[in-house]
Amino acid sequence: MSETVLVGQIEHETNTFSALPTGMTEFADASLHYGDDVIDDLQGTNTAVGGFLRVADEADWDVVPTVAADATPGGTVTADARETLLEAVLEGIEDSDPDGVLLALHGAMVSEAAPDGDGYILERVRRAVGPDVPVMASLDLHANISERMATHADGLFGYDTYPHVDIGDTGETAARAMAATLRGDLDPEVIVERAPLLPPLPELRTETEPMASLLASSADAEGEEVPDVSVFGGFAYADVDHAGFSVVGVADRSVADDARATCRALADEAVDRRGEFDRDYTSVDDAAAEAAAWDDDAPLLLADISDNPGGGSAQDGVVLLRALLDAGVEDAALATIYDPEAVEAAVDAGIGEEVSLALGGRSGENGDPLDVTGRVRLLSDGDYRNQGPMSTGLAVSFGRTALLDVDGIDVLVGSHRQQPYDPEAFRSQGITPERRRVLVLKSTVHYRAGFEPFVGGVREVATPGLCSPDLSAFDYDHVPRPIYPLDEV
Ligand SMILES: [Zn+2]
């Protein structure tokens, strides 16, 4: 008799410094599927649910698809959205009485009246299924792990890459551990070892040190009895009391002591090597000067690292665009400024017409709007499907989108906040990114997976915004102290 496994996704990375609440509209604007649509829309994609479904096919499970929801990172998730999404999972449990529950969570969700959003979800699911049904979750590398999450889950499995190119593989790892547990081959325990570290986003790249060797060591520690060891960098922009770096193992109880020692040693190594997280960034002025002088055949890529909607920023900063225009940079393309009112103005003007407007800067997070006059080159629905290595096959959207030519810089302006990490962000708008002299992306790290193969240089530009690597600019009230780099540890 085949087992019944319930599948659900409730994902949000919450930047508690953002004033933009995340409600059902924000989930619907990004990715929201119910019931059989969960399978139809995510099967075959490089997503955690895609990974669950691959293993489900092999194991011949009866899959109960409930909900798959993932909003662009932003401010605190409303209680209404959290309960609406959770209710879909709890109803599925009630109706199907599953043998196991597989959830795709982020691990850095902060919700109204339940700051540990992921721990809250896991506890509610645990209460619904009872103590004997295994509950396992895939998590983002940027998860802030709480004791509550570990208490109510039988397995927590993090991505091993940033850019996150192994999301589907992580889903598979979680589902294989579920299959082993259901067969009686694994009696899993979750082990959490913390480190007093809060690295800003760019410093958690897994191709650079110290993450590269920490992840190599964690992979070496994995095997049949220890199906996963994850290095969670944490999410520095969620000001919660469980924020920060941790190493988490999923181990059979028979070897849990050894696995705990391994996790502890990795967490200690991260603390010892904390100075290696630090790095230098390019100033806005230096980036503009270099862009003006760039004469390589392959484009110069400027990453607007602090105004990344993928970390909860408003995506409406124009500081870098202003500097590029002042420096006379041409043959450039920028993705994407979030400004629905500017899109409206472009739609009213029409394709081929000139439009003058105050662009961006509406959130107040990152400077003033920029007065521009541009020609409307294209208007579209902003929909595209990722073709690059990250979240391959996933449908995403900038919402209604206008392409404005502003003095030789093609500026995409969108109506939904969406990180442009895949080259399809440009191609879907008729722009061939390989042929531009300068590319500007509202992204901190993820763009590297799709763009690095063809660009001539990358600069991490120190713009203002809610993903700034300068953590001293944020007022923290809740993160555990002392924590590096806010304090000496
Ligand atoms: Zn992440």
PDB file of C-alpha atoms in Angstrom, residues 41-312:
ATOM      1  CA  ASP A  41       2.777  24.446 -11.984  1.00  0.00           C
ATOM      2  CA  LEU A  42       5.785  23.180 -10.031  1.00  0.00           C
ATOM      3  CA  GLN A  43       6.444  19.651 -11.332  1.00  0.00           C
ATOM      4  CA  GLY A  44       9.706  19.650 -13.291  1.00  0.00           C
ATOM      5  CA  THR A  45      10.886  23.009 -11.878  1.00  0.00           C
ATOM      6  CA  ASN A  46      14.063  23.522  -9.868  1.00  0.00           C
ATOM      7  CA  THR A  47      12.080  24.260  -6.696  1.00  0.00           C
ATOM      8  CA  ALA A  48      11.722  22.423  -3.399  1.00  0.00           C
ATOM      9  CA  VAL A  49       8.224  21.244  -4.303  1.00  0.00           C
ATOM     10  CA  GLY A  50       9.612  20.132  -7.685  1.00  0.00           C
ATOM     11  CA  GLY A  51      12.173  18.058  -5.744  1.00  0.00           C
ATOM     12  CA  PHE A  52       9.490  16.597  -3.431  1.00  0.00           C
ATOM     13  CA  LEU A  53       7.461  15.542  -6.468  1.00  0.00           C
ATOM     14  CA  ARG A  54      10.416  13.819  -8.182  1.00  0.00           C
ATOM     15  CA  VAL A  55      10.912  11.551  -5.152  1.00  0.00           C
ATOM     16  CA  ALA A  56       7.152  11.088  -4.741  1.00  0.00           C
ATOM     17  CA  ASP A  57       7.011   9.652  -8.262  1.00  0.00           C
ATOM     18  CA  GLU A  58       9.825   7.184  -7.547  1.00  0.00           C
ATOM     19  CA  ALA A  59       8.372   6.170  -4.172  1.00  0.00           C
ATOM     20  CA  ASP A  60       4.862   5.937  -5.617  1.00  0.00           C
ATOM     21  CA  TRP A  61       3.392   8.088  -2.863  1.00  0.00           C
ATOM     22  CA  ASP A  62      -0.156   9.339  -2.901  1.00  0.00           C
ATOM     23  CA  VAL A  63       0.635  13.051  -2.891  1.00  0.00           C
ATOM     24  CA  VAL A  64      -1.762  15.483  -1.247  1.00  0.00           C
ATOM     25  CA  PRO A  65      -0.960  18.888  -2.750  1.00  0.00           C
ATOM     26  CA  THR A  66      -2.292  21.702  -0.567  1.00  0.00           C
ATOM     27  CA  VAL A  67      -0.802  25.120  -1.231  1.00  0.00           C
ATOM     28  CA  ALA A  68       2.368  26.563  -2.754  1.00  0.00           C
ATOM     29  CA  ALA A  69       2.916  30.199  -1.819  1.00  0.00           C
ATOM     30  CA  ASP A  70       6.061  32.300  -2.124  1.00  0.00           C
ATOM     31  CA  ALA A  71       5.956  36.105  -2.014  1.00  0.00           C
ATOM     32  CA  THR A  72       8.823  38.403  -2.847  1.00  0.00           C
ATOM     33  CA  PRO A  73      10.647  39.215   0.398  1.00  0.00           C
ATOM     34  CA  GLY A  74       9.290  42.294   2.152  1.00  0.00           C
ATOM     35  CA  GLY A  75       7.833  43.427   5.433  1.00  0.00           C
ATOM     36  CA  THR A  76       6.075  41.410   8.119  1.00  0.00           C
ATOM     37  CA  VAL A  77       3.577  38.797   6.916  1.00  0.00           C
ATOM     38  CA  THR A  78       0.045  39.656   8.011  1.00  0.00           C
ATOM     39  CA  ALA A  79      -1.717  37.306  10.405  1.00  0.00           C
ATOM     40  CA  ASP A  80      -4.467  36.975   7.808  1.00  0.00           C
ATOM     41  CA  ALA A  81      -2.080  35.728   5.105  1.00  0.00           C
ATOM     42  CA  ARG A  82      -0.315  33.342   7.476  1.00  0.00           C
ATOM     43  CA  GLU A  83      -3.580  31.820   8.701  1.00  0.00           C
ATOM     44  CA  THR A  84      -5.090  31.630   5.195  1.00  0.00           C
ATOM     45  CA  LEU A  85      -2.090  29.698   3.854  1.00  0.00           C
ATOM     46  CA  LEU A  86      -1.706  27.537   6.951  1.00  0.00           C
ATOM     47  CA  GLU A  87      -5.407  26.672   6.848  1.00  0.00           C
ATOM     48  CA  ALA A  88      -4.921  25.090   3.399  1.00  0.00           C
ATOM     49  CA  VAL A  89      -2.274  22.778   4.885  1.00  0.00           C
ATOM     50  CA  LEU A  90      -4.307  21.985   8.012  1.00  0.00           C
ATOM     51  CA  GLU A  91      -7.418  21.193   5.972  1.00  0.00           C
ATOM     52  CA  GLY A  92      -5.322  18.842   3.819  1.00  0.00           C
ATOM     53  CA  ILE A  93      -4.149  17.078   6.991  1.00  0.00           C
ATOM     54  CA  GLU A  94      -7.693  16.809   8.289  1.00  0.00           C
ATOM     55  CA  ASP A  95      -8.972  15.392   4.994  1.00  0.00           C
ATOM     56  CA  SER A  96      -6.148  12.971   4.153  1.00  0.00           C
ATOM     57  CA  ASP A  97      -4.687  11.785   7.485  1.00  0.00           C
ATOM     58  CA  PRO A  98      -1.190  11.681   5.907  1.00  0.00           C
ATOM     59  CA  ASP A  99       1.687   9.330   6.768  1.00  0.00           C
ATOM     60  CA  GLY A 100       4.152  12.207   6.360  1.00  0.00           C
ATOM     61  CA  VAL A 101       4.247  15.973   5.782  1.00  0.00           C
ATOM     62  CA  LEU A 102       6.768  17.721   3.525  1.00  0.00           C
ATOM     63  CA  LEU A 103       6.859  21.509   3.688  1.00  0.00           C
ATOM     64  CA  ALA A 104       8.877  24.013   1.701  1.00  0.00           C
ATOM     65  CA  LEU A 105       9.515  26.876   4.136  1.00  0.00           C
ATOM     66  CA  HIS A 106      12.002  29.719   4.069  1.00  0.00           C
ATOM     67  CA  GLY A 107      13.042  29.874   7.712  1.00  0.00           C
ATOM     68  CA  ALA A 108      13.142  33.680   7.973  1.00  0.00           C
ATOM     69  CA  MET A 109       9.427  34.447   7.996  1.00  0.00           C
ATOM     70  CA  VAL A 110       8.346  37.005  10.569  1.00  0.00           C
ATOM     71  CA  SER A 111       4.601  37.312  10.940  1.00  0.00           C
ATOM     72  CA  GLU A 112       2.199  39.497  12.874  1.00  0.00           C
ATOM     73  CA  ALA A 113       1.924  38.320  16.502  1.00  0.00           C
ATOM     74  CA  ALA A 114       4.158  35.317  15.687  1.00  0.00           C
ATOM     75  CA  PRO A 115       7.669  36.595  14.935  1.00  0.00           C
ATOM     76  CA  ASP A 116       8.964  33.036  14.529  1.00  0.00           C
ATOM     77  CA  GLY A 117       6.623  32.435  11.591  1.00  0.00           C
ATOM     78  CA  ASP A 118       8.189  29.143  10.530  1.00  0.00           C
ATOM     79  CA  GLY A 119       8.272  27.762  14.078  1.00  0.00           C
ATOM     80  CA  TYR A 120       4.625  28.739  14.448  1.00  0.00           C
ATOM     81  CA  ILE A 121       3.672  26.914  11.228  1.00  0.00           C
ATOM     82  CA  LEU A 122       5.613  23.787  12.208  1.00  0.00           C
ATOM     83  CA  GLU A 123       4.034  23.762  15.668  1.00  0.00           C
ATOM     84  CA  ARG A 124       0.506  24.056  14.260  1.00  0.00           C
ATOM     85  CA  VAL A 125       1.229  21.248  11.774  1.00  0.00           C
ATOM     86  CA  ARG A 126       2.737  19.113  14.531  1.00  0.00           C
ATOM     87  CA  ARG A 127      -0.354  19.604  16.689  1.00  0.00           C
ATOM     88  CA  ALA A 128      -2.557  18.575  13.775  1.00  0.00           C
ATOM     89  CA  VAL A 129      -0.687  15.356  12.902  1.00  0.00           C
ATOM     90  CA  GLY A 130       0.405  14.289  16.384  1.00  0.00           C
ATOM     91  CA  PRO A 131       3.817  13.084  17.525  1.00  0.00           C
ATOM     92  CA  ASP A 132       4.192  10.025  15.287  1.00  0.00           C
ATOM     93  CA  VAL A 133       3.789  11.421  11.787  1.00  0.00           C
ATOM     94  CA  PRO A 134       7.113  12.723  10.404  1.00  0.00           C
ATOM     95  CA  VAL A 135       7.140  16.413   9.492  1.00  0.00           C
ATOM     96  CA  MET A 136      10.085  17.628   7.420  1.00  0.00           C
ATOM     97  CA  ALA A 137      10.869  20.974   5.823  1.00  0.00           C
ATOM     98  CA  SER A 138      13.253  22.336   3.232  1.00  0.00           C
ATOM     99  CA  LEU A 139      14.636  25.744   4.173  1.00  0.00           C
ATOM    100  CA  ASP A 140      16.567  28.569   2.554  1.00  0.00           C
ATOM    101  CA  LEU A 141      20.264  29.010   3.331  1.00  0.00           C
ATOM    102  CA  HIS A 142      19.186  32.348   4.875  1.00  0.00           C
ATOM    103  CA  ALA A 143      16.978  30.714   7.504  1.00  0.00           C
ATOM    104  CA  ASN A 144      17.121  31.928  11.107  1.00  0.00           C
ATOM    105  CA  ILE A 145      16.656  28.657  12.982  1.00  0.00           C
ATOM    106  CA  SER A 146      14.644  28.668  16.223  1.00  0.00           C
ATOM    107  CA  GLU A 147      14.403  25.989  18.889  1.00  0.00           C
ATOM    108  CA  ARG A 148      10.698  25.841  18.153  1.00  0.00           C
ATOM    109  CA  MET A 149      11.371  24.904  14.517  1.00  0.00           C
ATOM    110  CA  ALA A 150      13.735  22.132  15.580  1.00  0.00           C
ATOM    111  CA  THR A 151      11.321  20.876  18.265  1.00  0.00           C
ATOM    112  CA  HIS A 152       8.390  20.411  15.920  1.00  0.00           C
ATOM    113  CA  ALA A 153      10.239  19.095  12.831  1.00  0.00           C
ATOM    114  CA  ASP A 154      11.780  15.668  12.241  1.00  0.00           C
ATOM    115  CA  GLY A 155      14.043  17.118   9.584  1.00  0.00           C
ATOM    116  CA  LEU A 156      15.223  20.588   8.486  1.00  0.00           C
ATOM    117  CA  PHE A 157      17.138  20.699   5.202  1.00  0.00           C
ATOM    118  CA  GLY A 158      18.866  23.842   3.894  1.00  0.00           C
ATOM    119  CA  TYR A 159      20.125  24.834   0.476  1.00  0.00           C
ATOM    120  CA  ASP A 160      23.878  24.368   0.134  1.00  0.00           C
ATOM    121  CA  THR A 161      24.378  27.105  -2.442  1.00  0.00           C
ATOM    122  CA  TYR A 162      24.070  30.888  -2.731  1.00  0.00           C
ATOM    123  CA  PRO A 163      23.083  31.678  -5.514  1.00  0.00           C
ATOM    124  CA  HIS A 164      20.490  29.041  -4.686  1.00  0.00           C
ATOM    125  CA  VAL A 165      20.950  26.672  -7.620  1.00  0.00           C
ATOM    126  CA  ASP A 166      20.202  23.519  -5.572  1.00  0.00           C
ATOM    127  CA  ILE A 167      16.666  24.263  -4.355  1.00  0.00           C
ATOM    128  CA  GLY A 168      15.263  21.232  -6.198  1.00  0.00           C
ATOM    129  CA  ASP A 169      18.063  19.014  -4.873  1.00  0.00           C
ATOM    130  CA  THR A 170      17.284  20.172  -1.330  1.00  0.00           C
ATOM    131  CA  GLY A 171      13.645  19.195  -1.808  1.00  0.00           C
ATOM    132  CA  GLU A 172      14.840  15.796  -3.010  1.00  0.00           C
ATOM    133  CA  THR A 173      17.115  15.346   0.020  1.00  0.00           C
ATOM    134  CA  ALA A 174      14.224  16.125   2.371  1.00  0.00           C
ATOM    135  CA  ALA A 175      11.890  13.778   0.508  1.00  0.00           C
ATOM    136  CA  ARG A 176      14.458  10.943   0.503  1.00  0.00           C
ATOM    137  CA  ALA A 177      14.860  11.323   4.260  1.00  0.00           C
ATOM    138  CA  MET A 178      11.063  11.183   4.509  1.00  0.00           C
ATOM    139  CA  ALA A 179      11.041   7.984   2.433  1.00  0.00           C
ATOM    140  CA  ALA A 180      13.741   6.418   4.643  1.00  0.00           C
ATOM    141  CA  THR A 181      11.770   7.388   7.759  1.00  0.00           C
ATOM    142  CA  LEU A 182       8.536   5.924   6.410  1.00  0.00           C
ATOM    143  CA  ARG A 183      10.385   2.682   5.544  1.00  0.00           C
ATOM    144  CA  GLY A 184      11.704   2.519   9.114  1.00  0.00           C
ATOM    145  CA  ASP A 185      15.324   2.931   7.994  1.00  0.00           C
ATOM    146  CA  LEU A 186      15.808   6.304   9.697  1.00  0.00           C
ATOM    147  CA  ASP A 187      14.811   7.540  13.167  1.00  0.00           C
ATOM    148  CA  PRO A 188      15.610  11.210  12.646  1.00  0.00           C
ATOM    149  CA  GLU A 189      16.602  13.865  15.130  1.00  0.00           C
ATOM    150  CA  VAL A 190      17.237  17.551  14.366  1.00  0.00           C
ATOM    151  CA  ILE A 191      20.450  18.990  15.807  1.00  0.00           C
ATOM    152  CA  VAL A 192      21.005  22.761  16.034  1.00  0.00           C
ATOM    153  CA  GLU A 193      24.336  24.369  16.887  1.00  0.00           C
ATOM    154  CA  ARG A 194      24.521  28.163  16.786  1.00  0.00           C
ATOM    155  CA  ALA A 195      27.236  30.702  16.132  1.00  0.00           C
ATOM    156  CA  PRO A 196      27.070  34.395  17.211  1.00  0.00           C
ATOM    157  CA  LEU A 197      27.352  35.628  13.622  1.00  0.00           C
ATOM    158  CA  LEU A 198      25.079  37.778  11.462  1.00  0.00           C
ATOM    159  CA  PRO A 199      26.796  38.054   8.067  1.00  0.00           C
ATOM    160  CA  PRO A 200      25.255  40.469   5.554  1.00  0.00           C
ATOM    161  CA  LEU A 201      23.980  38.877   2.342  1.00  0.00           C
ATOM    162  CA  PRO A 202      26.936  39.236  -0.087  1.00  0.00           C
ATOM    163  CA  GLU A 203      29.308  37.696   2.448  1.00  0.00           C
ATOM    164  CA  LEU A 204      27.374  34.415   2.413  1.00  0.00           C
ATOM    165  CA  ARG A 205      28.221  33.595  -1.213  1.00  0.00           C
ATOM    166  CA  THR A 206      29.082  29.924  -1.295  1.00  0.00           C
ATOM    167  CA  GLU A 207      31.761  30.229  -3.967  1.00  0.00           C
ATOM    168  CA  THR A 208      33.860  32.400  -1.646  1.00  0.00           C
ATOM    169  CA  GLU A 209      35.393  31.774   1.763  1.00  0.00           C
ATOM    170  CA  PRO A 210      34.593  30.943   4.437  1.00  0.00           C
ATOM    171  CA  MET A 211      31.277  29.502   3.169  1.00  0.00           C
ATOM    172  CA  ALA A 212      32.936  27.429   0.430  1.00  0.00           C
ATOM    173  CA  SER A 213      34.988  25.300   2.807  1.00  0.00           C
ATOM    174  CA  LEU A 214      32.297  25.178   5.528  1.00  0.00           C
ATOM    175  CA  LEU A 215      29.906  23.703   2.970  1.00  0.00           C
ATOM    176  CA  ALA A 216      32.512  21.270   1.675  1.00  0.00           C
ATOM    177  CA  SER A 217      33.000  20.034   5.256  1.00  0.00           C
ATOM    178  CA  SER A 218      29.250  19.760   5.828  1.00  0.00           C
ATOM    179  CA  ALA A 219      28.901  17.650   2.661  1.00  0.00           C
ATOM    180  CA  ASP A 220      31.708  15.365   3.876  1.00  0.00           C
ATOM    181  CA  ALA A 221      29.765  14.762   7.106  1.00  0.00           C
ATOM    182  CA  GLU A 222      26.660  13.501   5.286  1.00  0.00           C
ATOM    183  CA  GLY A 223      25.830   9.839   4.729  1.00  0.00           C
ATOM    184  CA  GLU A 224      23.074   7.271   5.136  1.00  0.00           C
ATOM    185  CA  GLU A 225      22.728   7.802   8.895  1.00  0.00           C
ATOM    186  CA  VAL A 226      23.253  11.573   8.622  1.00  0.00           C
ATOM    187  CA  PRO A 227      21.217  12.499   5.555  1.00  0.00           C
ATOM    188  CA  ASP A 228      21.909  16.221   5.870  1.00  0.00           C
ATOM    189  CA  VAL A 229      24.157  18.801   7.479  1.00  0.00           C
ATOM    190  CA  SER A 230      23.190  22.382   6.582  1.00  0.00           C
ATOM    191  CA  VAL A 231      25.101  25.596   7.111  1.00  0.00           C
ATOM    192  CA  PHE A 232      22.530  28.343   7.612  1.00  0.00           C
ATOM    193  CA  GLY A 233      23.950  31.828   7.186  1.00  0.00           C
ATOM    194  CA  GLY A 234      20.878  33.420   8.748  1.00  0.00           C
ATOM    195  CA  PHE A 235      19.067  36.526   7.523  1.00  0.00           C
ATOM    196  CA  ALA A 236      20.526  39.706   8.967  1.00  0.00           C
ATOM    197  CA  TYR A 237      17.505  41.869   8.092  1.00  0.00           C
ATOM    198  CA  ALA A 238      15.035  39.999  10.294  1.00  0.00           C
ATOM    199  CA  ASP A 239      15.404  41.580  13.726  1.00  0.00           C
ATOM    200  CA  VAL A 240      14.256  38.596  15.795  1.00  0.00           C
ATOM    201  CA  ASP A 241      15.676  36.850  18.829  1.00  0.00           C
ATOM    202  CA  HIS A 242      16.548  33.690  16.885  1.00  0.00           C
ATOM    203  CA  ALA A 243      18.404  35.509  14.084  1.00  0.00           C
ATOM    204  CA  GLY A 244      21.863  34.390  13.101  1.00  0.00           C
ATOM    205  CA  PHE A 245      24.158  31.689  11.862  1.00  0.00           C
ATOM    206  CA  SER A 246      23.646  28.001  12.681  1.00  0.00           C
ATOM    207  CA  VAL A 247      24.690  24.540  11.607  1.00  0.00           C
ATOM    208  CA  VAL A 248      21.862  22.024  11.552  1.00  0.00           C
ATOM    209  CA  GLY A 249      22.094  18.272  11.203  1.00  0.00           C
ATOM    210  CA  VAL A 250      19.499  15.608  10.555  1.00  0.00           C
ATOM    211  CA  ALA A 251      20.805  12.357  11.991  1.00  0.00           C
ATOM    212  CA  ASP A 252      19.596   8.948  13.025  1.00  0.00           C
ATOM    213  CA  ARG A 253      19.288   8.891  16.816  1.00  0.00           C
ATOM    214  CA  SER A 254      21.944   6.161  17.005  1.00  0.00           C
ATOM    215  CA  VAL A 255      24.618   8.563  15.727  1.00  0.00           C
ATOM    216  CA  ALA A 256      23.178  11.854  16.965  1.00  0.00           C
ATOM    217  CA  ASP A 257      26.005  12.556  19.432  1.00  0.00           C
ATOM    218  CA  ASP A 258      28.655  12.317  16.729  1.00  0.00           C
ATOM    219  CA  ALA A 259      26.571  14.445  14.380  1.00  0.00           C
ATOM    220  CA  ARG A 260      26.147  17.084  17.083  1.00  0.00           C
ATOM    221  CA  ALA A 261      29.917  17.241  17.587  1.00  0.00           C
ATOM    222  CA  THR A 262      30.382  17.718  13.839  1.00  0.00           C
ATOM    223  CA  CYS A 263      27.823  20.560  13.747  1.00  0.00           C
ATOM    224  CA  ARG A 264      29.441  22.209  16.785  1.00  0.00           C
ATOM    225  CA  ALA A 265      32.886  22.030  15.189  1.00  0.00           C
ATOM    226  CA  LEU A 266      31.587  23.667  12.003  1.00  0.00           C
ATOM    227  CA  ALA A 267      29.841  26.439  13.963  1.00  0.00           C
ATOM    228  CA  ASP A 268      33.070  27.066  15.904  1.00  0.00           C
ATOM    229  CA  GLU A 269      35.074  27.153  12.681  1.00  0.00           C
ATOM    230  CA  ALA A 270      32.705  29.803  11.300  1.00  0.00           C
ATOM    231  CA  VAL A 271      33.313  31.950  14.400  1.00  0.00           C
ATOM    232  CA  ASP A 272      37.082  31.482  14.161  1.00  0.00           C
ATOM    233  CA  ARG A 273      37.010  32.571  10.524  1.00  0.00           C
ATOM    234  CA  ARG A 274      34.541  35.471  10.971  1.00  0.00           C
ATOM    235  CA  GLY A 275      37.003  38.019   9.574  1.00  0.00           C
ATOM    236  CA  GLU A 276      36.856  36.221   6.215  1.00  0.00           C
ATOM    237  CA  PHE A 277      33.199  37.188   5.789  1.00  0.00           C
ATOM    238  CA  ASP A 278      34.154  40.873   5.449  1.00  0.00           C
ATOM    239  CA  ARG A 279      34.706  42.326   2.004  1.00  0.00           C
ATOM    240  CA  ASP A 280      35.047  45.602   0.111  1.00  0.00           C
ATOM    241  CA  TYR A 281      32.322  47.082  -2.049  1.00  0.00           C
ATOM    242  CA  THR A 282      32.453  49.542  -4.961  1.00  0.00           C
ATOM    243  CA  SER A 283      31.164  53.068  -4.335  1.00  0.00           C
ATOM    244  CA  VAL A 284      28.381  54.440  -6.549  1.00  0.00           C
ATOM    245  CA  ASP A 285      30.729  57.086  -7.999  1.00  0.00           C
ATOM    246  CA  ASP A 286      33.495  54.588  -8.795  1.00  0.00           C
ATOM    247  CA  ALA A 287      30.970  52.265 -10.429  1.00  0.00           C
ATOM    248  CA  ALA A 288      29.624  55.069 -12.631  1.00  0.00           C
ATOM    249  CA  ALA A 289      33.116  56.180 -13.659  1.00  0.00           C
ATOM    250  CA  GLU A 290      34.128  52.636 -14.544  1.00  0.00           C
ATOM    251  CA  ALA A 291      30.901  52.102 -16.499  1.00  0.00           C
ATOM    252  CA  ALA A 292      31.518  55.284 -18.516  1.00  0.00           C
ATOM    253  CA  ALA A 293      35.005  54.080 -19.461  1.00  0.00           C
ATOM    254  CA  TRP A 294      34.142  50.398 -20.030  1.00  0.00           C
ATOM    255  CA  ASP A 295      35.325  49.139 -23.435  1.00  0.00           C
ATOM    256  CA  ASP A 296      35.493  45.368 -22.938  1.00  0.00           C
ATOM    257  CA  ASP A 297      33.521  43.287 -25.491  1.00  0.00           C
ATOM    258  CA  ALA A 298      31.529  41.664 -22.688  1.00  0.00           C
ATOM    259  CA  PRO A 299      29.287  43.787 -20.457  1.00  0.00           C
ATOM    260  CA  LEU A 300      30.149  45.285 -17.089  1.00  0.00           C
ATOM    261  CA  LEU A 301      27.559  44.150 -14.553  1.00  0.00           C
ATOM    262  CA  LEU A 302      26.741  46.519 -11.703  1.00  0.00           C
ATOM    263  CA  ALA A 303      24.864  44.853  -8.870  1.00  0.00           C
ATOM    264  CA  ASP A 304      22.667  47.261  -6.886  1.00  0.00           C
ATOM    265  CA  ILE A 305      23.221  45.024  -3.878  1.00  0.00           C
ATOM    266  CA  SER A 306      21.336  46.988  -1.211  1.00  0.00           C
ATOM    267  CA  ASP A 307      18.073  47.609  -3.076  1.00  0.00           C
ATOM    268  CA  ASN A 308      17.423  43.939  -3.776  1.00  0.00           C
ATOM    269  CA  PRO A 309      13.737  43.006  -3.545  1.00  0.00           C
ATOM    270  CA  GLY A 310      14.958  39.435  -3.000  1.00  0.00           C
ATOM    271  CA  GLY A 311      16.009  40.596   0.480  1.00  0.00           C
ATOM    272  CA  GLY A 312      12.986  42.768   1.110  1.00  0.00           C
TER     273      GLY A 312
END
